[in-house]
Each structure stands twice: as C-alpha cells, then as structure tokens.
Coordinates of C-alpha atoms and ligand atoms in Angstrom, one line a residue:
X74 CA 148.5 172.9 47.5
X75 CA 146.3 170.3 45.8
X76 CA 144.9 169.4 49.1
X77 CA 143.8 173.0 49.6
X78 CA 142.1 173.2 46.2
X79 CA 139.5 170.8 47.6
X80 CA 138.0 173.9 49.0
X81 CA 137.5 175.1 45.5
X82 CA 134.6 172.7 45.0
X83 CA 131.8 175.2 45.7
X84 CA 133.2 177.4 42.9
X85 CA 133.4 174.5 40.4
X86 CA 131.2 176.1 37.8
X87 CA 133.1 179.3 38.0
X88 CA 136.4 177.5 37.4
X89 CA 134.8 175.5 34.5
X90 CA 133.6 178.8 33.0
X91 CA 137.1 180.3 33.2
X92 CA 138.7 177.2 31.6
X93 CA 136.1 177.2 28.7
X94 CA 136.5 180.9 28.1
X95 CA 140.3 180.7 28.1
X96 CA 140.1 177.8 25.7
X97 CA 138.1 180.0 23.2
X98 CA 140.3 183.0 23.8
X99 CA 143.4 180.9 23.0
X100 CA 141.6 179.5 19.9
X101 CA 140.9 182.9 18.6
X102 CA 144.5 184.0 19.1
X103 CA 145.7 181.0 17.3
X104 CA 143.3 181.6 14.4
X105 CA 144.0 185.3 13.8
X106 CA 147.5 185.0 12.2
X107 CA 146.1 182.5 9.7
X108 CA 143.3 184.8 8.7
X109 CA 145.8 187.6 8.3
X110 CA 148.0 185.5 6.0
X111 CA 144.9 184.7 3.9
X112 CA 144.2 188.4 3.5
X113 CA 147.8 189.1 2.4
X114 CA 148.4 186.0 0.2
X115 CA 145.0 185.8 -1.5
X116 CA 143.4 189.2 -1.1
X117 CA 146.3 191.6 -1.5
X118 CA 148.4 189.6 -4.0
X119 CA 145.4 189.1 -6.3
X120 CA 143.9 192.6 -5.6
X121 CA 140.6 191.1 -4.5
X122 CA 139.1 193.9 -2.4
X123 CA 135.7 192.2 -1.5
X124 CA 137.7 189.2 -0.2
X125 CA 139.8 191.5 1.9
X126 CA 136.7 193.1 3.3
X127 CA 135.1 189.8 4.0
X128 CA 138.0 188.2 5.8
X129 CA 138.9 191.5 7.5
X130 CA 135.4 191.7 9.1
X131 CA 135.6 188.1 10.1
X132 CA 139.0 188.8 11.7
X133 CA 137.4 191.7 13.6
X134 CA 134.7 189.3 14.9
X135 CA 137.1 186.7 16.0
X136 CA 139.2 189.3 17.7
X137 CA 136.2 190.7 19.5
X138 CA 135.1 187.2 20.5
X139 CA 138.5 186.6 21.9
X140 CA 138.4 189.8 23.8
X141 CA 135.0 189.0 25.3
X142 CA 136.3 185.6 26.4
X143 CA 139.3 187.2 28.0
X144 CA 137.2 189.7 29.9
X145 CA 134.8 187.0 31.0
X146 CA 137.7 184.8 32.1
X147 CA 139.2 187.7 34.2
X148 CA 135.9 188.3 35.8
X149 CA 135.1 184.7 36.7
X150 CA 138.6 183.8 37.8
X151 CA 138.7 186.8 40.2
X152 CA 135.3 185.7 41.5
X153 CA 136.4 182.1 42.0
X154 CA 139.7 183.1 43.7
X155 CA 138.1 185.6 46.1
X156 CA 135.4 183.1 46.9
X157 CA 138.0 180.5 47.5
X158 CA 139.9 182.9 49.8
X159 CA 136.8 183.6 51.7
X160 CA 136.0 180.0 52.2
X161 CA 139.5 179.2 53.2
X162 CA 139.7 182.0 55.7
X163 CA 136.3 180.9 57.2
X164 CA 137.6 177.3 57.4
X165 CA 140.8 178.4 59.1
X166 CA 139.0 180.6 61.6
X167 CA 136.3 178.0 62.3
X168 CA 139.0 175.4 62.8
X169 CA 141.1 177.6 65.1
X170 CA 138.0 178.3 67.3
X171 CA 138.0 174.6 68.1
X172 CA 141.6 174.7 69.2
X173 CA 142.3 174.1 72.9
X174 CA 144.9 176.4 74.4
X175 CA 147.5 173.8 73.7
X176 CA 147.3 174.4 69.9
X177 CA 147.4 178.2 70.4
X178 CA 150.5 177.8 72.4
X179 CA 152.0 175.7 69.7
X180 CA 151.5 177.9 66.6
X181 CA 151.5 181.3 68.2
X182 CA 148.9 184.1 67.6
X183 CA 151.1 186.2 65.3
X184 CA 151.7 183.3 63.0
X185 CA 148.0 182.3 63.0
X186 CA 147.1 185.9 61.9
X187 CA 149.7 185.9 59.1
X188 CA 148.5 182.5 57.9
X189 CA 144.9 183.6 57.7
X190 CA 145.7 186.8 55.9
X191 CA 148.9 187.0 54.0
X192 CA 149.3 183.3 53.1
X193 CA 145.8 183.0 51.9
X194 CA 146.1 186.1 49.7
X195 CA 149.3 184.6 48.3
X196 CA 147.4 181.4 47.3
X197 CA 144.5 183.5 45.9
X198 CA 146.8 185.3 43.5
X199 CA 148.4 182.2 42.3
X200 CA 145.0 180.6 41.8
X201 CA 144.0 183.4 39.5
X202 CA 147.2 183.0 37.5
X203 CA 146.9 179.2 37.3
X204 CA 143.3 179.4 36.1
X205 CA 144.3 181.7 33.3
X206 CA 147.5 180.1 32.3
X207 CA 147.0 176.4 33.0
X208 CA 145.1 175.9 29.7
X209 CA 146.5 178.8 27.8
X210 CA 150.2 178.1 28.1
X211 CA 150.3 174.4 26.8
X212 CA 147.6 175.1 24.3
X213 CA 149.3 178.1 22.8
X214 CA 152.7 176.3 22.8
X215 CA 151.5 173.1 21.1
X216 CA 148.9 174.9 18.9
X217 CA 151.5 177.5 17.9
X218 CA 154.0 174.8 16.9
X219 CA 151.4 172.9 14.8
X220 CA 150.3 176.1 13.0
X221 CA 153.9 177.2 12.4
X222 CA 154.8 173.8 11.0
X223 CA 151.7 174.0 8.7
X224 CA 152.8 177.4 7.4
X225 CA 156.3 176.3 6.7
X226 CA 157.9 173.1 8.0
X227 CA 161.4 173.9 6.9
X228 CA 161.5 177.2 8.6
X229 CA 160.1 175.6 11.8
X230 CA 163.5 173.9 12.2
X231 CA 164.6 177.2 13.6
X232 CA 162.6 176.4 16.8
X233 CA 165.0 173.5 17.5
X234 CA 167.6 176.1 18.1
X235 CA 165.5 178.7 19.9
X236 CA 163.6 176.5 22.3
X237 CA 166.5 175.0 24.2
X238 CA 168.1 178.4 24.6
X239 CA 164.9 179.8 26.0
X240 CA 164.3 176.8 28.3
X241 CA 167.9 176.9 29.6
X242 CA 167.5 180.7 30.4
X243 CA 164.2 180.0 32.3
X244 CA 165.7 177.1 34.1
X245 CA 168.7 179.0 35.4
X246 CA 166.6 182.0 36.5
X247 CA 164.0 179.8 38.2
X248 CA 166.7 177.8 40.0
X249 CA 168.1 181.0 41.6
X250 CA 164.7 182.6 42.2
X251 CA 162.6 179.8 43.8
X252 CA 164.6 179.4 47.0
X253 CA 164.6 183.1 47.5
X254 CA 160.8 183.3 47.1
X255 CA 160.4 180.6 49.7
X256 CA 162.7 182.5 52.1
X257 CA 160.6 185.7 51.7
X258 CA 157.5 184.1 53.2
X259 CA 159.4 183.2 56.4
X260 CA 160.8 186.6 56.7
X261 CA 157.4 188.2 56.4
X262 CA 156.4 186.0 59.3
X263 CA 159.3 187.2 61.4
X264 CA 158.6 190.8 60.5
X265 CA 155.0 190.4 61.6
X266 CA 156.1 188.9 64.9
X267 CA 158.4 191.7 65.7
X268 CA 155.9 194.3 64.7
X269 CA 153.1 192.7 66.7
X270 CA 155.3 192.5 69.8
X271 CA 156.4 196.0 69.4
X272 CA 152.8 197.2 69.1
X273 CA 151.1 195.2 71.8
X274 CA 154.0 195.8 74.2
X275 CA 154.3 199.5 73.5
X276 CA 153.6 200.5 77.1
X277 CA 156.3 198.2 78.5
X278 CA 158.7 199.3 75.8
X279 CA 158.2 203.0 76.5
X280 CA 158.5 202.6 80.3
X281 CA 161.7 200.6 80.1
X282 CA 163.2 203.0 77.4
X283 CA 163.6 200.1 75.1
X284 CA 162.4 201.9 72.0
X285 CA 165.9 202.0 70.4
X286 CA 166.3 198.3 71.1
X287 CA 162.9 197.5 69.5
X288 CA 163.7 199.8 66.6
X289 CA 167.0 197.9 66.0
X290 CA 165.1 194.6 66.2
X291 CA 162.5 195.8 63.7
X292 CA 165.2 197.2 61.4
X293 CA 167.1 193.9 61.4
X294 CA 163.9 192.0 60.4
X295 CA 163.0 194.7 57.9
X296 CA 166.5 194.8 56.2
X297 CA 166.6 191.1 56.1
X298 CA 163.3 191.0 54.2
X299 CA 164.4 193.9 52.0
X300 CA 167.7 192.2 51.1
X301 CA 166.0 189.1 50.0
X302 CA 163.4 190.9 48.0
X303 CA 166.1 192.9 46.3
X304 CA 167.9 189.7 45.5
X305 CA 164.8 188.2 44.0
X306 CA 164.1 191.2 42.0
X307 CA 167.7 191.3 40.7
X308 CA 167.3 187.8 39.4
X309 CA 163.9 188.5 38.0
X310 CA 165.1 191.7 36.4
X311 CA 167.3 189.5 34.2
X312 CA 164.4 187.5 33.0
X313 CA 162.6 190.2 30.8
X314 CA 165.7 191.4 29.0
X315 CA 166.9 187.9 28.3
X316 CA 163.5 186.9 27.0
X317 CA 163.3 190.0 24.8
X318 CA 166.7 189.4 23.5
X319 CA 165.9 185.8 22.6
X320 CA 162.6 187.0 21.1
X321 CA 164.1 189.7 19.0
X322 CA 167.1 187.7 17.8
X323 CA 164.7 184.9 16.8
X324 CA 162.5 187.4 14.9
X325 CA 165.5 188.6 13.0
X326 CA 166.5 185.0 12.2
X327 CA 163.0 184.1 11.1
X328 CA 162.7 187.2 8.8
X329 CA 166.1 186.6 7.4
X330 CA 165.6 182.9 6.5
X331 CA 162.0 183.5 5.6
X332 CA 163.1 186.3 3.2
X333 CA 165.5 183.9 1.5
X334 CA 162.7 181.3 1.2
X335 CA 160.3 183.8 -0.3
X336 CA 163.0 184.9 -2.7
X337 CA 163.4 181.3 -3.8
X338 CA 159.7 181.0 -4.2
X339 CA 159.1 178.4 -1.4
X340 CA 157.0 180.7 0.8
X341 CA 154.5 183.5 0.6
X342 CA 154.7 186.9 2.4
X343 CA 151.5 186.3 4.4
X344 CA 152.8 183.0 5.6
X345 CA 156.0 184.6 6.9
X346 CA 154.0 187.2 8.8
X347 CA 151.8 184.5 10.4
X348 CA 154.8 182.4 11.1
X349 CA 156.4 185.3 13.0
X350 CA 153.3 185.7 15.2
X351 CA 153.2 182.0 16.0
X352 CA 156.8 182.1 17.0
X353 CA 156.0 184.9 19.4
X354 CA 153.0 183.0 20.8
X355 CA 155.2 179.9 21.4
X356 CA 157.8 181.9 23.2
X357 CA 155.3 183.8 25.3
X358 CA 153.7 180.5 26.4
X359 CA 157.1 179.5 27.6
X360 CA 157.5 182.7 29.6
X361 CA 154.1 182.0 31.1
X362 CA 155.2 178.5 32.2
X363 CA 158.4 180.0 33.7
X364 CA 156.3 182.5 35.7
X365 CA 154.2 179.6 37.0
X366 CA 157.3 177.8 38.0
X367 CA 158.4 180.8 40.1
X368 CA 155.0 181.6 41.7
X369 CA 153.9 178.1 42.5
X370 CA 156.7 177.2 44.9
X371 CA 156.0 180.5 46.7
X372 CA 152.3 179.7 47.1
X373 CA 153.0 176.1 48.0
X374 CA 155.1 177.4 50.9
X375 CA 152.0 179.3 52.0
X376 CA 149.8 176.2 51.4
X377 CA 151.9 174.1 53.7
X378 CA 151.5 176.7 56.4
X379 CA 147.8 176.8 56.0
X380 CA 147.5 173.0 55.9
X381 CA 149.5 172.9 59.1
X382 CA 146.7 174.8 60.8
X383 CA 143.8 173.0 59.1
X384 CA 145.2 169.6 59.8
X385 CA 146.1 170.2 63.4
X386 CA 143.7 168.0 65.5
X387 CA 142.5 169.7 68.7
X388 CA 143.7 167.7 71.7
X389 CA 140.4 168.5 73.4
X390 CA 137.4 167.0 71.7
X391 CA 133.9 166.1 72.8
X392 CA 133.5 162.4 73.6
X393 CA 131.3 160.3 71.3
X394 CA 129.4 159.0 74.3
X395 CA 128.6 162.1 76.3
X396 CA 127.2 161.6 79.8
X397 CA 124.6 164.1 81.1
X398 CA 124.8 165.4 84.6
X399 CA 121.9 164.2 86.8
X400 CA 120.3 166.6 89.1
X401 CA 123.4 167.8 90.9
X402 CA 124.3 171.4 90.4
X403 CA 127.6 173.2 91.0
X404 CA 129.6 170.3 92.4
X405 CA 133.3 170.5 91.6
X406 CA 135.7 167.8 92.6
X407 CA 139.4 167.2 91.9
X408 CA 140.6 163.6 92.4
X409 CA 144.4 163.3 92.5
X410 CA 144.9 165.6 89.6
X411 CA 148.3 166.1 88.0
X412 CA 148.9 168.2 84.9
X413 CA 151.9 169.4 83.0
X414 CA 152.0 171.9 80.1
X415 CA 153.2 170.2 76.9
X416 CA 157.0 170.2 76.7
X417 CA 157.4 171.3 80.4
X418 CA 159.8 169.2 82.5
X419 CA 157.8 169.4 85.7
X420 CA 154.1 169.2 86.3
X421 CA 152.4 172.6 86.9
X422 CA 150.1 171.0 89.5
X423 CA 150.5 167.6 91.2
X424 CA 148.2 165.4 93.2
X425 CA 145.4 167.9 93.7
X426 CA 142.3 166.7 95.5
X427 CA 139.5 168.8 96.9
X428 CA 135.8 169.3 96.4
X429 CA 133.6 172.4 96.4
X430 CA 129.8 172.5 96.9
X431 CA 127.1 175.0 96.1
X432 CA 126.8 177.8 98.6
X433 CA 130.4 177.5 99.5
X434 CA 133.3 179.8 98.8
X435 CA 136.6 178.0 98.1
X436 CA 139.6 180.3 98.0
X437 CA 143.0 179.4 96.5
X438 CA 146.0 181.3 97.7
X439 CA 149.7 180.9 97.0
X440 CA 152.8 182.4 95.5
X441 CA 153.0 183.4 91.8
X442 CA 153.8 180.4 89.7
X443 CA 152.5 177.9 92.3
X444 CA 149.8 176.7 89.8
X445 CA 146.7 178.5 90.8
X446 CA 145.6 179.6 87.3
X447 CA 146.6 176.2 86.0
X448 CA 144.4 174.5 88.5
X449 CA 141.2 176.4 87.7
X450 CA 141.8 176.3 84.0
X451 CA 141.2 172.6 84.2
X452 CA 137.6 173.1 85.4
X453 CA 136.3 174.5 82.0
X454 CA 138.6 172.0 80.4
X455 CA 140.9 174.4 78.8
X456 CA 143.4 171.6 79.1
X457 CA 143.0 167.9 79.8
X458 CA 144.4 166.4 83.0
X459 CA 147.4 164.1 82.8
X460 CA 146.4 161.9 85.8
X461 CA 143.4 161.9 88.0
X462 CA 140.0 163.3 87.3
X463 CA 138.1 166.6 87.4
X464 CA 134.5 166.1 88.1
X465 CA 131.7 168.7 87.6
X466 CA 128.3 167.7 89.0
X467 CA 129.6 164.2 89.5
X468 CA 130.7 163.7 85.9
X469 CA 134.3 163.6 84.5
X470 CA 134.7 166.8 82.4
X471 CA 136.0 164.7 79.6
X472 CA 132.6 163.0 79.4
X473 CA 130.6 166.2 79.2
X474 CA 130.0 168.0 75.9
X475 CA 132.2 171.1 76.1
X476 CA 129.2 173.4 75.5
X477 CA 127.2 171.9 78.4
X478 CA 130.2 172.1 80.7
X479 CA 131.0 175.7 79.9
X480 CA 127.4 176.8 80.2
X481 CA 127.6 175.9 83.9
X482 CA 130.6 178.1 84.5
X483 CA 131.1 181.9 84.9
X484 CA 134.8 182.4 84.4
X485 CA 136.7 185.6 85.1
X486 CA 140.2 185.2 83.8
X487 CA 143.3 186.6 85.4
X488 CA 143.9 189.0 82.6
X489 CA 140.6 190.8 82.0
X490 CA 139.8 190.9 78.3
X491 CA 137.1 193.1 76.9
X492 CA 135.9 193.3 73.3
X493 CA 135.5 196.3 71.1
X494 CA 131.9 197.5 71.6
X495 CA 129.8 199.2 74.2
X496 CA 129.8 198.4 77.9
X497 CA 126.4 196.9 77.6
X498 CA 127.5 194.5 74.8
X499 CA 130.5 193.5 76.8
X500 CA 128.4 192.5 79.8
X501 CA 125.9 190.8 77.5
X502 CA 128.7 188.7 76.2
X503 CA 128.1 186.4 79.2
X504 CA 124.4 185.9 78.3
X505 CA 123.1 187.0 74.9
X506 CA 119.5 187.3 75.8
X507 CA 120.0 189.1 79.1
X508 CA 117.4 191.8 79.9
X509 CA 118.5 195.3 80.7
X510 CA 117.6 194.7 84.3
X511 CA 119.9 191.7 84.4
X512 CA 122.7 193.7 82.9
X513 CA 122.2 196.5 85.4
X514 CA 122.0 194.1 88.3
X515 CA 125.2 192.3 87.3
X516 CA 127.0 195.6 87.0
X517 CA 125.6 196.7 90.4
X518 CA 127.0 193.6 92.1
X519 CA 130.3 193.9 90.4
X520 CA 130.5 197.4 91.8
X521 CA 130.7 198.8 88.2
X522 CA 127.5 200.7 88.1
X523 CA 129.0 203.8 89.7
X524 CA 131.7 204.3 87.3
X525 CA 129.5 203.4 84.4
X526 CA 127.0 206.0 85.5
X527 CA 129.9 208.5 85.6
X528 CA 130.7 207.9 81.9
X529 CA 129.1 210.2 79.4
X530 CA 127.1 207.6 77.6
X531 CA 126.6 205.2 80.5
X532 CA 126.0 201.7 79.4
X533 CA 126.4 202.7 75.7
X534 CA 129.9 204.0 76.2
X535 CA 132.3 202.5 73.8
X536 CA 135.2 200.3 74.9
X537 CA 138.3 200.8 72.8
X538 CA 140.2 197.9 71.2
X539 CA 141.8 195.9 74.0
X540 CA 139.9 197.9 76.6
X541 CA 142.5 200.6 76.8
X542 CA 140.1 203.4 77.7
X543 CA 139.1 201.9 81.1
X544 CA 141.4 201.3 84.1
X545 CA 142.6 197.9 85.2
X546 CA 140.2 197.8 88.1
X547 CA 137.3 198.9 85.9
X548 CA 138.2 196.2 83.3
X549 CA 138.2 193.6 86.1
X550 CA 134.8 194.7 87.4
X551 CA 133.3 194.6 83.9
X552 CA 134.6 191.2 83.3
X553 CA 133.1 190.1 86.7
X554 CA 129.8 191.6 85.6
X555 CA 130.0 189.6 82.4
X556 CA 130.4 186.4 84.3
X557 CA 127.7 187.2 86.9
X558 CA 125.1 187.9 84.2
X559 CA 125.3 184.2 83.2
X560 CA 123.7 183.1 86.5
X561 CA 126.1 180.2 86.4
X562 CA 126.4 177.2 88.8
X563 CA 130.1 177.6 89.3
X564 CA 131.9 181.0 89.4
X565 CA 135.6 181.1 89.0
X566 CA 137.5 184.3 89.8
X567 CA 141.2 184.2 88.9
X568 CA 142.8 186.9 90.9
X569 CA 140.0 189.2 89.8
X570 CA 140.1 191.5 92.8
X571 CA 143.8 192.3 92.7
X572 CA 143.4 195.7 90.9
X573 CA 140.6 196.8 93.3
X574 CA 141.2 198.9 96.3
X575 CA 140.4 197.3 99.7
X576 CA 137.1 199.0 100.1
X577 CA 135.7 198.1 96.7
X578 CA 137.1 194.6 97.2
X579 CA 135.2 194.2 100.5
X580 CA 132.0 195.7 99.1
X581 CA 132.1 193.5 96.0
X582 CA 132.6 190.3 98.0
X583 CA 129.7 191.2 100.3
X584 CA 127.4 191.7 97.4
X585 CA 128.7 188.6 95.7
X586 CA 127.9 186.5 98.7
X587 CA 124.3 187.5 98.5
X588 CA 124.2 186.9 94.8
X589 CA 126.0 183.5 94.7
X590 CA 124.1 181.9 97.6
X591 CA 123.2 178.9 95.5
X592 CA 126.4 178.7 93.4
X593 CA 129.8 177.3 93.9
X594 CA 132.4 180.1 94.1
X595 CA 136.1 179.5 93.6
X596 CA 138.3 182.5 94.2
X597 CA 142.0 182.7 93.4
X598 CA 143.6 185.5 95.4
X599 CA 146.8 187.0 96.5
X600 CA 145.5 189.0 99.5
X601 CA 144.8 187.2 102.7
X602 CA 142.0 189.7 103.4
X603 CA 140.1 188.4 100.3
X604 CA 140.2 184.8 101.5
X605 CA 139.8 185.3 105.3
X606 CA 136.1 184.3 105.5
X607 CA 136.1 181.6 102.8
X608 CA 134.6 178.3 103.8
X609 CA 137.7 176.5 102.5
X610 CA 141.1 177.9 101.7
X611 CA 143.5 175.9 99.6
X612 CA 147.1 176.9 100.0
X613 CA 149.2 176.2 96.9
X614 CA 152.9 175.8 97.1
X615 CA 155.2 174.8 94.2
X616 CA 152.5 173.0 92.3
X617 CA 151.2 171.0 95.4
X618 CA 148.5 171.6 98.0
X619 CA 150.3 172.7 101.2
X620 CA 147.1 172.8 103.3
X621 CA 143.3 172.9 103.1
X622 CA 141.0 174.4 105.8
X623 CA 139.5 177.5 107.2
X624 CA 141.6 180.5 108.1
X625 CA 141.7 179.4 111.8
X626 CA 142.6 175.8 111.0
X627 CA 145.3 176.8 108.6
X628 CA 146.8 179.2 111.1
X629 CA 147.3 176.3 113.4
X630 CA 148.5 173.7 111.0
X631 CA 150.0 175.3 107.8
X632 CA 153.4 176.9 107.8
X633 CA 153.1 178.2 104.3
X634 CA 149.8 179.9 105.1
X635 CA 151.1 181.4 108.3
X636 CA 154.0 182.9 106.3
X637 CA 151.7 184.4 103.8
X638 CA 149.5 185.8 106.5
X639 CA 152.4 187.3 108.5
X640 CA 153.9 188.9 105.4
X641 CA 150.6 190.8 104.8
X642 CA 148.7 191.5 107.9
X643 CA 149.7 193.4 111.0
X644 CA 149.5 191.8 114.5
X645 CA 146.1 193.1 115.5
X646 CA 144.5 192.2 112.3
X647 CA 145.6 188.6 112.7
X648 CA 144.2 188.4 116.2
Ligands
ADP791 P1 149.8 181.1 89.2 O1 148.5 181.4 88.6 O2 149.8 180.5 90.6 O3 150.7 182.3 89.3 P2 150.2 179.5 86.9 O4 149.2 178.4 87.1 O5 149.9 180.6 86.0 O6 150.6 180.1 88.3 O7 151.6 178.8 86.5 C1 152.1 177.6 87.0 C2 153.4 177.2 86.3 O8 153.0 176.8 84.9 C3 154.4 178.3 86.1 O9 155.7 177.7 86.4 C4 154.3 178.7 84.7 O10 155.6 179.0 84.2 C5 153.7 177.5 84.0 N1 152.8 177.9 82.9 C6 151.7 178.6 83.0 N2 151.1 178.8 81.8 C7 151.8 178.0 80.9 C8 151.6 177.7 79.5 N3 150.6 178.2 78.8 N4 152.6 177.0 78.9 C9 153.6 176.5 79.6 N5 153.8 176.7 80.9 C10 152.9 177.5 81.6
MG792 MG1 147.7 183.1 87.9

C-alpha cells in the first residue's frame, strides 16, 4: 500500500493540512478535561464566580477551536482522498491503454473493472481513516496517559489492569476478522465476474434456456459473499459490546477508588472527573487503533490488486531506436512468421511467408481456428511474433513507433465494435478531422448510406451501448466505413462481409475496388465468392499456409482450396 501512496504526492499540502488540524483538534480535546477540573476544584470549591466565567468562556473557545479543526480536517481529508482516487483511476486507465492484448488476456476485463472501481474506492476510504487517526490515536493515547498520571499517579495504576484486557480483546477480534475481510474482496471479484457474464451473454443465455443455471451460479456467488459478510459482522458485533463493557467497568472502578482517595483527602473532585475523561480517551484511542488493524489488511489486499495492474509491463513497447519508413507505401511482408499465444501448446500460425503490394487484393481463406485472425493481428502489432518478421513498408513492425504503424492501417475487426454516440461520431472515430463529405463518402462505399438515410435522424442517429440497436450487417458496414474514412495505406478486413447478403457483399467489394486502387487490401473471408477475384489467395489450414495463388492456380494445385470451393459452389459456378 505504501507504494500506492506515492501517488498522493500532488495532494501533499492537503495531507499536511489534515495532519496539522488533527494535531490541534487532539490538543484541544486533551486540554478540555484539565480546564474543567480547574473550574470545579478552584472555582466551585472556593465559590469564585468570575473565575468560573473566565475559565468557562475559555473552555468554550477551546472547544469551538477543536470543532473547527475537526471540520477542516474532514473537509481536507475528503478532498485529498477523492483526488488520490481520481489520480489513481487515471493512472490505471492510462496504463491499461498501453497494454497489448496479451495483458488483457492475462488479467481479464471483469477484474480490471473491479480493480479500477471497487478496489480504489476501498483504498480511498481507508486513506480518509488513516489521515484522521494516524496522528490522533497515538497522540490521544500517550497524551491521555501523561495527563492522567499528572492528575493522580496512584489511581493511574488502574490502567495496568485495564489496558491488557482491552488489548487482548482487540487482538482476538482482529485475528478472527482480518482473514474474513481479505476473503470478501475476492468474493466480490467473483460476483462481478458472474454478473458480467450473465449480462453480456444475456442473449445466449435466453436462447439456450440457461436462465435457471445462471441464476444458480449467481446465487452461489451471492450467498458465498453474504455468508462471509455475515461472519465478519458477527465477529465485529462482539467488538462494541465488549469495548463498552470494559469501558463501563473501568469507569465504575475509577469512580470507586477515586471516591475512596477523595475521602482520604488524596484527590480532588475535579481531578477525578478529568481523570475519568482521560481514561475514556485512552480507551477510545485503542479502539481506533483496532479499527485500523481491521481496515488496513482489507485495503492492502486491494492495493496489491491495483499494484499488479500498475506494475505489469506491456510486452509490446516502442523501440528506443525507431526506424522510419522510406518512401514505400502499403507494402506488407511476412517472412517465416511463427506465433503462439502465451500458454498455448501449439503455435497459432507457423512459418507464414507472403507479401502484399499496393493496388493488390490479398484474400485469406480457411476453416475456423486455422489462424486467419491471428495472422492479420500481427500486422498492427497487437502481438509480437515469436519467430520471423513482419515488415510494413520494408521495416520490421517492431522497429516502427506503434502510432506511426497504426496510422497506416485501416482495420476492421472480426467482431464489429461500435461506441456509444451518433453514427457520424462512430465513423469519425477513424479520422477525427474528417469532413462531412469524407464521412458520407466512406458510408457510401461501405454500402451504409442507404440504411443510414432510412433512420430517423440520419447521421445523427444514436448508437446504443454495444451497438445493440443496429443489425449485425449494419454494424459491420459502419465499422468498414470507420476504417475507410482513414484513407489508409493498408486495409485489413477480418471476415467483415460475413453478415452481408450476397448482393450487398458484391456491391461493396466493387465500390471498394475503386476506392482502394492505391492501397493494399487484405481480406479474410469464409465465402469463396468473396475471394474469387483476389490477386492472391492464401489458403490457411491448421495454422499453416496450404497454398498461395489465384483462384485458377489454386484450383489446379491446392486440395484444401478445392475442398472449400466444392463445399460452397455449384458445378456451373465453378466452371
Ligand atoms: P480464425 O480467425 O482462422 O478462425 P484464429 O486466428 O482466431 O482463427 O485462432 C487460431 C487459434 O488460436 C485457435 O486455435 C484459437 O483457439 C487460438 N486463439 C485465438 N485467439 C486466442 C487468444 N486470445 N488466446 C489464446 N488462444 C487464442
Ligand atoms: Mg477469425
């Protein structure tokens, strides 16, 4: 947790203000009982009314001062803690945006979300508590003991009995409570995971009638969390009564022995009253310490989870000696590339070599799981190759700054993702400063302008979260338009025509051909009709290239290709 508090630096003066204010607040609280004993012992006993007024007013001032300090401390500690939370969330988000897909795979999206929200809130709360109690608890405990001893040293011996009893009670409760608090954090994570899966997969769950199954799964996680929370609360419920018991029994003992000492003339009434209050302060400071003991392990569990994210080093980093591309535009070349996903036993693609030039269309076809998506994800350097090289414009992608590399590429992912916002904003996502004409043109080519015109607000129609208010095919066309508006050197379409009907598919590819005359186009497809007229077809089979060539060449030479073709086209179409 201490490592996280580094990020508290910008709020240094707020923290300092809190500590100073708490210092003065504690001072005033330690001073008040003494003033009171003065009033009783000097003023009341001697019947000195002006003295009572004088000290009484002074007491009021001290109390008001203490109150002001307390309010100020609350205000500044809340400010420091929420600022700290803001900074931390920003740091985590900023760091996560530099992650390559490998790190996302490792931590998991659900956990990343819990870590940036719940875990940081947890730390924020503990921070507030620590700021207020860190100074107050020890100061009150030590100050209280000193003041009590100064009032009556003999009576102070009573603490030798009370303190160990109280400490033992706190120790026992903390020992039972702390592991439970740690467990709670993990169970919240689990609950979030189940909840998230249940919500994002709601369509699948409904269609497979798995609602009951999901409900059971959620209930299990929910009960698990509830059980642990109840256990914690049972333990904690003991805390207050035990503390109050110790407090009250101690008060009785103090008054009893104090009374005897007053009777014998060793002590004054005011001193006994003050003594009683110091005893309370000492015991409350111990309770505060015990609360910190319980809260801190819980927050440190959260801190560990946040540090895990912050300290994860992205596998993909810009080189320190970037090379710039010279003149060439849109050349993509794979040289004996092999790549495996982390932890996978077998490579997802092996020994891939080919090159693509501007003005050419390279199509990649093959069964599901044959490595098509993996292959193209290496071009924008979503992952780094294991062996071989991926060259863009003659330079190894690892030697190009990521920004420069990705600016060259218009990428349409297999799963179309739209953002909440209007259609226009979604298309402009590809190029921030695109003019209206460019946006319309891109939509036109992507065959999206017709359905956009059909929508009530046209380009200003709002896309719902996750793009649920447009069909699969419409989503695909919008994400194609988003890539086209970039005017990129290399276009990559990962199975982007699969949700389109044959007519739209053909129209789109014809328009695309015009538009991308000077760009390199790489199309991943399932349908033979989509790849027929490509300049080069790469046939993927079980992570390897089974053949490269035009349709006619492959029909002669490649068994895998022939199989795919026969499974899809009728005899006359093939001829
Ligand atoms: P295609 O696009 O041809 O259907 P992919 O390239 O998506 O195939 O997948 C190739 C292989 O890599 C599959 O066996 C798949 O299970 C595996 N794979 C894909 N993505 C990941 C990932 N993020 N982590 C681990 N393995 C993956
Ligand atoms: Mg794929």
